PDB file of C-alpha atoms in Angstrom:
ATOM      1  CA  MET A   8    -287.527  57.874  63.276  1.00  0.00           C
ATOM      2  CA  THR A   9    -290.563  55.904  61.819  1.00  0.00           C
ATOM      3  CA  TYR A  10    -291.438  52.335  62.152  1.00  0.00           C
ATOM      4  CA  VAL A  11    -292.597  50.130  59.354  1.00  0.00           C
ATOM      5  CA  ASP A  12    -293.613  46.366  58.796  1.00  0.00           C
ATOM      6  CA  SER A  13    -290.569  44.674  57.568  1.00  0.00           C
ATOM      7  CA  SER A  14    -292.504  43.041  54.643  1.00  0.00           C
ATOM      8  CA  VAL A  15    -293.072  46.454  53.223  1.00  0.00           C
ATOM      9  CA  LEU A  16    -289.426  47.756  53.025  1.00  0.00           C
ATOM     10  CA  GLN A  17    -287.333  44.503  53.032  1.00  0.00           C
ATOM     11  CA  GLY A  18    -284.183  44.953  50.994  1.00  0.00           C
ATOM     12  CA  ARG A  19    -283.037  48.399  51.600  1.00  0.00           C
ATOM     13  CA  ARG A  20    -282.046  50.741  54.341  1.00  0.00           C
ATOM     14  CA  ASN A  21    -284.018  54.036  54.138  1.00  0.00           C
ATOM     15  CA  GLY A  22    -284.340  55.513  57.754  1.00  0.00           C
ATOM     16  CA  HIS A  23    -287.214  53.475  58.865  1.00  0.00           C
ATOM     17  CA  ILE A  24    -287.067  50.867  61.701  1.00  0.00           C
ATOM     18  CA  LYS A  25    -288.336  47.584  60.427  1.00  0.00           C
ATOM     19  CA  LEU A  26    -290.769  45.540  62.815  1.00  0.00           C
ATOM     20  CA  HIS A  27    -290.774  41.966  61.992  1.00  0.00           C
ATOM     21  CA  GLY A  28    -293.608  39.526  62.398  1.00  0.00           C
ATOM     22  CA  PRO A  29    -293.620  36.122  64.132  1.00  0.00           C
ATOM     23  CA  GLU A  30    -292.789  34.494  60.837  1.00  0.00           C
ATOM     24  CA  ALA A  31    -289.249  36.217  60.866  1.00  0.00           C
ATOM     25  CA  PHE A  32    -288.204  34.758  64.247  1.00  0.00           C
ATOM     26  CA  ALA A  33    -287.551  31.205  63.092  1.00  0.00           C
ATOM     27  CA  PRO A  34    -285.040  32.024  60.209  1.00  0.00           C
ATOM     28  CA  MET A  35    -283.398  34.500  62.499  1.00  0.00           C
ATOM     29  CA  ARG A  36    -282.951  31.901  65.101  1.00  0.00           C
ATOM     30  CA  LYS A  37    -281.527  29.525  62.511  1.00  0.00           C
ATOM     31  CA  ALA A  38    -279.004  32.216  61.282  1.00  0.00           C
ATOM     32  CA  GLY A  39    -278.070  33.107  64.837  1.00  0.00           C
ATOM     33  CA  GLN A  40    -277.556  29.620  65.883  1.00  0.00           C
ATOM     34  CA  LEU A  41    -275.455  28.742  62.937  1.00  0.00           C
ATOM     35  CA  THR A  42    -273.181  31.741  63.703  1.00  0.00           C
ATOM     36  CA  ALA A  43    -272.981  30.730  67.298  1.00  0.00           C
ATOM     37  CA  GLN A  44    -271.976  27.145  66.268  1.00  0.00           C
ATOM     38  CA  ALA A  45    -269.228  28.595  64.152  1.00  0.00           C
ATOM     39  CA  LEU A  46    -267.833  30.503  67.070  1.00  0.00           C
ATOM     40  CA  ASP A  47    -267.981  27.551  69.272  1.00  0.00           C
ATOM     41  CA  ALA A  48    -266.037  25.524  66.737  1.00  0.00           C
ATOM     42  CA  LEU A  49    -263.260  28.174  66.817  1.00  0.00           C
ATOM     43  CA  VAL A  50    -262.599  27.571  70.591  1.00  0.00           C
ATOM     44  CA  PRO A  51    -260.106  24.716  70.218  1.00  0.00           C
ATOM     45  CA  LEU A  52    -258.353  26.271  67.241  1.00  0.00           C
ATOM     46  CA  VAL A  53    -257.327  29.491  68.888  1.00  0.00           C
ATOM     47  CA  LYS A  54    -253.833  28.938  70.265  1.00  0.00           C
ATOM     48  CA  PRO A  55    -250.207  30.320  69.906  1.00  0.00           C
ATOM     49  CA  GLY A  56    -248.750  29.734  66.372  1.00  0.00           C
ATOM     50  CA  VAL A  57    -252.075  29.627  64.597  1.00  0.00           C
ATOM     51  CA  THR A  58    -252.679  32.481  61.863  1.00  0.00           C
ATOM     52  CA  THR A  59    -255.749  34.574  61.659  1.00  0.00           C
ATOM     53  CA  ASN A  60    -255.922  33.565  58.084  1.00  0.00           C
ATOM     54  CA  ALA A  61    -256.190  29.875  59.051  1.00  0.00           C
ATOM     55  CA  LEU A  62    -259.055  30.817  61.408  1.00  0.00           C
ATOM     56  CA  ASP A  63    -260.681  32.831  58.644  1.00  0.00           C
ATOM     57  CA  ASN A  64    -260.349  29.897  56.087  1.00  0.00           C
ATOM     58  CA  PHE A  65    -262.071  27.660  58.793  1.00  0.00           C
ATOM     59  CA  ILE A  66    -265.099  30.140  58.920  1.00  0.00           C
ATOM     60  CA  PHE A  67    -265.309  30.180  55.112  1.00  0.00           C
ATOM     61  CA  GLU A  68    -265.414  26.358  55.013  1.00  0.00           C
ATOM     62  CA  PHE A  69    -267.815  26.111  57.938  1.00  0.00           C
ATOM     63  CA  ALA A  70    -270.194  28.393  56.172  1.00  0.00           C
ATOM     64  CA  ARG A  71    -269.817  26.587  52.845  1.00  0.00           C
ATOM     65  CA  ASP A  72    -270.398  23.183  54.556  1.00  0.00           C
ATOM     66  CA  HIS A  73    -273.574  24.405  56.140  1.00  0.00           C
ATOM     67  CA  ASN A  74    -275.145  26.090  53.161  1.00  0.00           C
ATOM     68  CA  ALA A  75    -274.448  29.613  54.393  1.00  0.00           C
ATOM     69  CA  TYR A  76    -272.347  32.492  53.179  1.00  0.00           C
ATOM     70  CA  PRO A  77    -269.991  34.693  55.260  1.00  0.00           C
ATOM     71  CA  ALA A  78    -271.572  38.134  54.886  1.00  0.00           C
ATOM     72  CA  THR A  79    -268.303  40.117  55.238  1.00  0.00           C
ATOM     73  CA  LEU A  80    -266.747  38.433  52.143  1.00  0.00           C
ATOM     74  CA  ASN A  81    -266.776  41.052  49.305  1.00  0.00           C
ATOM     75  CA  TYR A  82    -268.858  43.265  51.399  1.00  0.00           C
ATOM     76  CA  ARG A  83    -267.846  46.848  50.323  1.00  0.00           C
ATOM     77  CA  GLY A  84    -264.641  45.452  48.989  1.00  0.00           C
ATOM     78  CA  TYR A  85    -263.722  43.524  52.174  1.00  0.00           C
ATOM     79  CA  ARG A  86    -261.883  40.350  51.193  1.00  0.00           C
ATOM     80  CA  LYS A  87    -262.170  38.102  54.217  1.00  0.00           C
ATOM     81  CA  SER A  88    -264.850  35.907  55.764  1.00  0.00           C
ATOM     82  CA  SER A  89    -264.494  37.337  59.192  1.00  0.00           C
ATOM     83  CA  CYS A  90    -263.062  40.302  61.144  1.00  0.00           C
ATOM     84  CA  ILE A  91    -260.389  39.270  63.720  1.00  0.00           C
ATOM     85  CA  SER A  92    -259.147  42.022  65.992  1.00  0.00           C
ATOM     86  CA  ILE A  93    -256.047  41.532  68.184  1.00  0.00           C
ATOM     87  CA  ASN A  94    -255.057  43.308  71.376  1.00  0.00           C
ATOM     88  CA  HIS A  95    -255.240  46.914  70.710  1.00  0.00           C
ATOM     89  CA  VAL A  96    -257.157  46.480  67.440  1.00  0.00           C
ATOM     90  CA  VAL A  97    -260.869  47.600  68.347  1.00  0.00           C
ATOM     91  CA  CYS A  98    -262.785  46.179  65.404  1.00  0.00           C
ATOM     92  CA  HIS A  99    -262.515  45.210  61.628  1.00  0.00           C
ATOM     93  CA  GLY A 100    -259.166  43.549  61.989  1.00  0.00           C
ATOM     94  CA  ILE A 101    -258.177  41.934  58.729  1.00  0.00           C
ATOM     95  CA  PRO A 102    -257.023  38.198  58.984  1.00  0.00           C
ATOM     96  CA  ASP A 103    -253.396  37.603  57.887  1.00  0.00           C
ATOM     97  CA  ASP A 104    -250.495  35.303  58.047  1.00  0.00           C
ATOM     98  CA  LYS A 105    -248.988  36.538  61.257  1.00  0.00           C
ATOM     99  CA  PRO A 106    -249.083  33.766  63.939  1.00  0.00           C
ATOM    100  CA  LEU A 107    -250.746  34.383  67.226  1.00  0.00           C
ATOM    101  CA  ARG A 108    -248.470  34.901  70.164  1.00  0.00           C
ATOM    102  CA  ASP A 109    -248.985  33.550  73.775  1.00  0.00           C
ATOM    103  CA  GLY A 110    -251.206  35.902  75.714  1.00  0.00           C
ATOM    104  CA  ASP A 111    -252.689  37.531  72.626  1.00  0.00           C
ATOM    105  CA  ILE A 112    -256.503  38.377  73.104  1.00  0.00           C
ATOM    106  CA  LEU A 113    -258.618  38.545  69.900  1.00  0.00           C
ATOM    107  CA  ASN A 114    -262.267  39.189  68.906  1.00  0.00           C
ATOM    108  CA  ILE A 115    -263.590  37.159  66.198  1.00  0.00           C
ATOM    109  CA  ASP A 116    -266.606  38.690  64.536  1.00  0.00           C
ATOM    110  CA  VAL A 117    -268.833  36.347  62.295  1.00  0.00           C
ATOM    111  CA  THR A 118    -271.811  37.104  60.219  1.00  0.00           C
ATOM    112  CA  LEU A 119    -273.516  34.251  58.403  1.00  0.00           C
ATOM    113  CA  LEU A 120    -276.150  34.723  55.714  1.00  0.00           C
ATOM    114  CA  VAL A 121    -278.569  31.737  56.007  1.00  0.00           C
ATOM    115  CA  ASP A 122    -281.535  31.545  53.719  1.00  0.00           C
ATOM    116  CA  GLY A 123    -281.421  35.167  53.195  1.00  0.00           C
ATOM    117  CA  TRP A 124    -281.340  36.199  56.854  1.00  0.00           C
ATOM    118  CA  HIS A 125    -278.135  37.468  58.824  1.00  0.00           C
ATOM    119  CA  GLY A 126    -276.872  36.042  62.241  1.00  0.00           C
ATOM    120  CA  ASP A 127    -274.102  38.430  63.618  1.00  0.00           C
ATOM    121  CA  ALA A 128    -271.979  37.759  66.750  1.00  0.00           C
ATOM    122  CA  SER A 129    -268.579  38.069  68.187  1.00  0.00           C
ATOM    123  CA  ARG A 130    -266.604  36.836  71.085  1.00  0.00           C
ATOM    124  CA  MET A 131    -263.175  37.251  72.711  1.00  0.00           C
ATOM    125  CA  TYR A 132    -260.701  34.268  72.641  1.00  0.00           C
ATOM    126  CA  VAL A 133    -257.329  34.051  74.128  1.00  0.00           C
ATOM    127  CA  ALA A 134    -254.217  32.466  72.479  1.00  0.00           C
ATOM    128  CA  GLY A 135    -252.475  30.759  75.542  1.00  0.00           C
ATOM    129  CA  ALA A 136    -252.584  32.518  78.936  1.00  0.00           C
ATOM    130  CA  PRO A 137    -253.792  36.094  79.315  1.00  0.00           C
ATOM    131  CA  SER A 138    -252.396  38.773  81.425  1.00  0.00           C
ATOM    132  CA  ARG A 139    -254.377  39.703  84.462  1.00  0.00           C
ATOM    133  CA  ARG A 140    -255.458  43.079  82.898  1.00  0.00           C
ATOM    134  CA  ALA A 141    -256.552  41.398  79.693  1.00  0.00           C
ATOM    135  CA  GLN A 142    -258.557  38.875  81.747  1.00  0.00           C
ATOM    136  CA  ARG A 143    -260.257  41.786  83.723  1.00  0.00           C
ATOM    137  CA  LEU A 144    -260.996  43.696  80.483  1.00  0.00           C
ATOM    138  CA  ILE A 145    -262.697  40.660  78.747  1.00  0.00           C
ATOM    139  CA  GLU A 146    -264.842  40.090  81.906  1.00  0.00           C
ATOM    140  CA  VAL A 147    -265.796  43.740  82.130  1.00  0.00           C
ATOM    141  CA  THR A 148    -266.800  43.771  78.494  1.00  0.00           C
ATOM    142  CA  TYR A 149    -268.792  40.636  78.689  1.00  0.00           C
ATOM    143  CA  GLU A 150    -270.718  41.989  81.625  1.00  0.00           C
ATOM    144  CA  CYS A 151    -271.381  45.260  79.559  1.00  0.00           C
ATOM    145  CA  LEU A 152    -272.986  43.009  76.852  1.00  0.00           C
ATOM    146  CA  LEU A 153    -275.099  41.304  79.454  1.00  0.00           C
ATOM    147  CA  ARG A 154    -276.272  44.692  80.884  1.00  0.00           C
ATOM    148  CA  GLY A 155    -277.006  45.981  77.510  1.00  0.00           C
ATOM    149  CA  VAL A 156    -279.104  43.041  76.586  1.00  0.00           C
ATOM    150  CA  ALA A 157    -280.976  43.120  79.992  1.00  0.00           C
ATOM    151  CA  ALA A 158    -282.025  46.597  79.175  1.00  0.00           C
ATOM    152  CA  VAL A 159    -284.002  45.519  76.123  1.00  0.00           C
ATOM    153  CA  LYS A 160    -287.788  45.490  76.386  1.00  0.00           C
ATOM    154  CA  PRO A 161    -290.780  47.004  74.827  1.00  0.00           C
ATOM    155  CA  GLY A 162    -291.299  50.586  75.942  1.00  0.00           C
ATOM    156  CA  ALA A 163    -287.482  51.137  76.783  1.00  0.00           C
ATOM    157  CA  HIS A 164    -285.331  53.326  74.561  1.00  0.00           C
ATOM    158  CA  VAL A 165    -282.204  52.636  72.619  1.00  0.00           C
ATOM    159  CA  GLY A 166    -280.439  55.111  75.094  1.00  0.00           C
ATOM    160  CA  ASP A 167    -281.256  52.826  77.890  1.00  0.00           C
ATOM    161  CA  ILE A 168    -278.933  50.155  76.405  1.00  0.00           C
ATOM    162  CA  GLY A 169    -276.085  52.639  76.035  1.00  0.00           C
ATOM    163  CA  TYR A 170    -276.613  53.912  79.535  1.00  0.00           C
ATOM    164  CA  ALA A 171    -276.448  50.431  80.978  1.00  0.00           C
ATOM    165  CA  ILE A 172    -273.204  49.695  79.198  1.00  0.00           C
ATOM    166  CA  GLN A 173    -271.575  52.979  79.757  1.00  0.00           C
ATOM    167  CA  THR A 174    -272.248  53.307  83.479  1.00  0.00           C
ATOM    168  CA  TYR A 175    -270.717  49.831  84.185  1.00  0.00           C
ATOM    169  CA  ALA A 176    -267.687  50.175  82.027  1.00  0.00           C
ATOM    170  CA  GLU A 177    -266.854  53.478  83.543  1.00  0.00           C
ATOM    171  CA  SER A 178    -267.418  52.297  87.079  1.00  0.00           C
ATOM    172  CA  GLU A 179    -264.718  49.649  86.195  1.00  0.00           C
ATOM    173  CA  ARG A 180    -262.276  52.428  84.976  1.00  0.00           C
ATOM    174  CA  CYS A 181    -262.764  51.433  81.338  1.00  0.00           C
ATOM    175  CA  SER A 182    -263.957  53.444  78.424  1.00  0.00           C
ATOM    176  CA  VAL A 183    -266.518  52.846  75.816  1.00  0.00           C
ATOM    177  CA  VAL A 184    -265.724  53.317  72.148  1.00  0.00           C
ATOM    178  CA  ARG A 185    -268.137  55.802  70.494  1.00  0.00           C
ATOM    179  CA  ASP A 186    -267.058  55.531  66.901  1.00  0.00           C
ATOM    180  CA  PHE A 187    -268.816  52.208  66.136  1.00  0.00           C
ATOM    181  CA  CYS A 188    -272.219  51.037  67.193  1.00  0.00           C
ATOM    182  CA  GLY A 189    -274.628  48.106  66.885  1.00  0.00           C
ATOM    183  CA  HIS A 190    -277.182  48.106  64.177  1.00  0.00           C
ATOM    184  CA  GLY A 191    -280.403  46.697  62.931  1.00  0.00           C
ATOM    185  CA  LEU A 192    -280.374  43.615  60.764  1.00  0.00           C
ATOM    186  CA  GLY A 193    -282.475  40.883  59.328  1.00  0.00           C
ATOM    187  CA  ARG A 194    -282.427  40.444  55.491  1.00  0.00           C
ATOM    188  CA  LEU A 195    -280.112  43.422  55.422  1.00  0.00           C
ATOM    189  CA  PHE A 196    -276.664  43.205  56.947  1.00  0.00           C
ATOM    190  CA  HIS A 197    -276.804  46.714  58.326  1.00  0.00           C
ATOM    191  CA  ASP A 198    -280.189  48.412  58.962  1.00  0.00           C
ATOM    192  CA  GLU A 199    -281.878  50.808  61.343  1.00  0.00           C
ATOM    193  CA  PRO A 200    -281.612  51.603  64.152  1.00  0.00           C
ATOM    194  CA  ASN A 201    -278.014  52.356  65.298  1.00  0.00           C
ATOM    195  CA  ILE A 202    -277.349  51.057  68.746  1.00  0.00           C
ATOM    196  CA  LEU A 203    -274.976  53.249  70.559  1.00  0.00           C
ATOM    197  CA  HIS A 204    -273.139  51.850  73.503  1.00  0.00           C
ATOM    198  CA  ALA A 205    -272.983  54.983  75.585  1.00  0.00           C
ATOM    199  CA  GLY A 206    -276.126  57.179  76.247  1.00  0.00           C
ATOM    200  CA  LYS A 207    -278.720  58.568  78.548  1.00  0.00           C
ATOM    201  CA  ARG A 208    -281.933  56.852  79.773  1.00  0.00           C
ATOM    202  CA  GLY A 209    -284.905  57.676  77.734  1.00  0.00           C
ATOM    203  CA  ASP A 210    -282.973  58.884  74.560  1.00  0.00           C
ATOM    204  CA  GLY A 211    -283.202  57.529  71.157  1.00  0.00           C
ATOM    205  CA  ALA A 212    -285.789  55.298  69.395  1.00  0.00           C
ATOM    206  CA  LEU A 213    -288.478  53.420  71.307  1.00  0.00           C
ATOM    207  CA  LEU A 214    -287.982  49.881  71.435  1.00  0.00           C
ATOM    208  CA  LYS A 215    -290.901  47.830  70.098  1.00  0.00           C
ATOM    209  CA  PRO A 216    -291.708  44.088  69.466  1.00  0.00           C
ATOM    210  CA  GLY A 217    -290.360  42.841  66.287  1.00  0.00           C
ATOM    211  CA  MET A 218    -287.192  44.967  66.157  1.00  0.00           C
ATOM    212  CA  PHE A 219    -283.919  43.043  65.398  1.00  0.00           C
ATOM    213  CA  PHE A 220    -280.485  44.475  66.144  1.00  0.00           C
ATOM    214  CA  THR A 221    -277.024  43.786  67.377  1.00  0.00           C
ATOM    215  CA  ILE A 222    -275.480  44.953  70.722  1.00  0.00           C
ATOM    216  CA  GLU A 223    -271.552  44.891  70.382  1.00  0.00           C
ATOM    217  CA  PRO A 224    -269.844  47.052  72.940  1.00  0.00           C
ATOM    218  CA  MET A 225    -266.249  47.716  72.427  1.00  0.00           C
ATOM    219  CA  ILE A 226    -264.430  48.532  75.514  1.00  0.00           C
ATOM    220  CA  ASN A 227    -260.983  49.859  76.145  1.00  0.00           C
ATOM    221  CA  LEU A 228    -258.603  49.649  79.141  1.00  0.00           C
ATOM    222  CA  GLY A 229    -257.263  53.095  78.298  1.00  0.00           C
ATOM    223  CA  GLY A 230    -259.026  56.034  76.471  1.00  0.00           C
ATOM    224  CA  ALA A 231    -261.906  55.797  74.178  1.00  0.00           C
ATOM    225  CA  ALA A 232    -260.259  57.388  71.072  1.00  0.00           C
ATOM    226  CA  VAL A 233    -259.611  55.205  68.206  1.00  0.00           C
ATOM    227  CA  LYS A 234    -258.164  55.707  64.650  1.00  0.00           C
ATOM    228  CA  VAL A 235    -258.581  53.703  61.424  1.00  0.00           C
ATOM    229  CA  LEU A 236    -255.552  52.595  59.713  1.00  0.00           C
ATOM    230  CA  SER A 237    -254.434  53.114  56.132  1.00  0.00           C
ATOM    231  CA  ASP A 238    -256.146  49.892  54.943  1.00  0.00           C
ATOM    232  CA  GLY A 239    -259.337  51.592  55.467  1.00  0.00           C
ATOM    233  CA  TRP A 240    -260.847  48.889  57.874  1.00  0.00           C
ATOM    234  CA  THR A 241    -258.555  48.273  60.877  1.00  0.00           C
ATOM    235  CA  ALA A 242    -259.508  50.357  63.914  1.00  0.00           C
ATOM    236  CA  VAL A 243    -257.111  50.689  66.659  1.00  0.00           C
ATOM    237  CA  THR A 244    -256.908  52.443  70.091  1.00  0.00           C
ATOM    238  CA  ARG A 245    -255.006  55.594  69.840  1.00  0.00           C
ATOM    239  CA  ASP A 246    -253.161  54.926  73.086  1.00  0.00           C
ATOM    240  CA  ARG A 247    -252.502  51.331  72.109  1.00  0.00           C
ATOM    241  CA  SER A 248    -254.423  50.193  75.207  1.00  0.00           C
ATOM    242  CA  LEU A 249    -256.055  46.798  74.967  1.00  0.00           C
ATOM    243  CA  SER A 250    -259.627  46.614  73.531  1.00  0.00           C
ATOM    244  CA  ALA A 251    -262.384  43.941  73.740  1.00  0.00           C
ATOM    245  CA  GLN A 252    -265.767  43.334  72.314  1.00  0.00           C
ATOM    246  CA  PHE A 253    -268.717  40.862  72.547  1.00  0.00           C
ATOM    247  CA  GLU A 254    -271.702  40.874  70.366  1.00  0.00           C
ATOM    248  CA  HIS A 255    -275.152  39.390  70.304  1.00  0.00           C
ATOM    249  CA  THR A 256    -278.017  39.540  67.633  1.00  0.00           C
ATOM    250  CA  VAL A 257    -281.210  40.114  69.619  1.00  0.00           C
ATOM    251  CA  ALA A 258    -284.930  40.741  69.119  1.00  0.00           C
ATOM    252  CA  VAL A 259    -287.430  42.794  71.131  1.00  0.00           C
ATOM    253  CA  THR A 260    -290.279  40.502  71.997  1.00  0.00           C
ATOM    254  CA  GLU A 261    -293.696  41.216  73.631  1.00  0.00           C
ATOM    255  CA  THR A 262    -292.355  40.594  76.968  1.00  0.00           C
ATOM    256  CA  GLY A 263    -288.540  41.377  76.753  1.00  0.00           C
ATOM    257  CA  VAL A 264    -285.719  40.231  74.755  1.00  0.00           C
ATOM    258  CA  GLU A 265    -284.641  37.126  72.782  1.00  0.00           C
ATOM    259  CA  VAL A 266    -281.012  36.545  72.072  1.00  0.00           C
ATOM    260  CA  PHE A 267    -280.590  34.603  68.726  1.00  0.00           C
ATOM    261  CA  THR A 268    -276.918  33.966  69.025  1.00  0.00           C
ATOM    262  CA  LEU A 269    -276.456  32.183  72.427  1.00  0.00           C
ATOM    263  CA  SER A 270    -273.767  29.408  72.223  1.00  0.00           C
ATOM    264  CA  PRO A 271    -275.268  25.876  71.974  1.00  0.00           C
ATOM    265  CA  GLY A 272    -272.315  24.756  74.084  1.00  0.00           C
ATOM    266  CA  GLY A 273    -272.268  27.727  76.713  1.00  0.00           C
ATOM    267  CA  LEU A 274    -269.020  28.966  75.108  1.00  0.00           C
ATOM    268  CA  ASP A 275    -270.107  32.535  74.685  1.00  0.00           C
ATOM    269  CA  ARG A 276    -269.019  33.561  78.218  1.00  0.00           C
ATOM    270  CA  PRO A 277    -265.559  34.380  79.230  1.00  0.00           C
ATOM    271  CA  PRO A 278    -263.353  31.458  79.950  1.00  0.00           C
ATOM    272  CA  LEU A 279    -262.262  30.902  83.645  1.00  0.00           C
ATOM    273  CA  PHE A 280    -258.536  31.454  83.849  1.00  0.00           C
ATOM    274  CA  SER A 281    -256.451  30.346  86.656  1.00  0.00           C
TER     275      SER A 281
END
């Protein structure tokens, strides 16, 4: 894997890891913060009886009202402004008109394109009251994200991120999905490097200041195996066990890591359930 100044190869994915200069951090902060604001605004809207189409329409309108564009809309033929994955759906769930039920857990994944830059984040939400096992899964998955982010620093390796996530998830008797991964981003929606959520210390690309990428572990209560449904998008657990995911967009800095998609209202952490 080779590294290149982002200004040289902006606009295409070609196997190089782009290193962004200080001037790229401000627009990435703007894109990340707007994405986080959109996810914050969804919190009071997620409840039993609401359809995922209604939530998706809200995201489209939020983007339009803030001079942004939902990057998933018409991406490779995808026709929605978000991915909403419920219960045993691992990722890429397609919003529809089915109402949420009490106790449903759902991941809402939003990517907003703002002034040519992408902010990508997802969180878990609950319609009504979760089961104890769902609550535990959400908390374990959030901790996996935190541990993955904490592993990011100059001189570390991509494998260190996966190792931090995998060792914690498995210590909690959960499994890590291997079929999907985090990714580089910036002016491109998906770029190098791939960020695996399971791995070994010291493996993979060296982390250098100016790298932008997502960390988005998908954690299952059951086995790690998934399958993609006939729609070509929706991925589900093969054993129909519950799945959860959290995602942040981060940057490697000179001294550590910056998270672009932190919630302005502190709402990106799991809620406290009674």
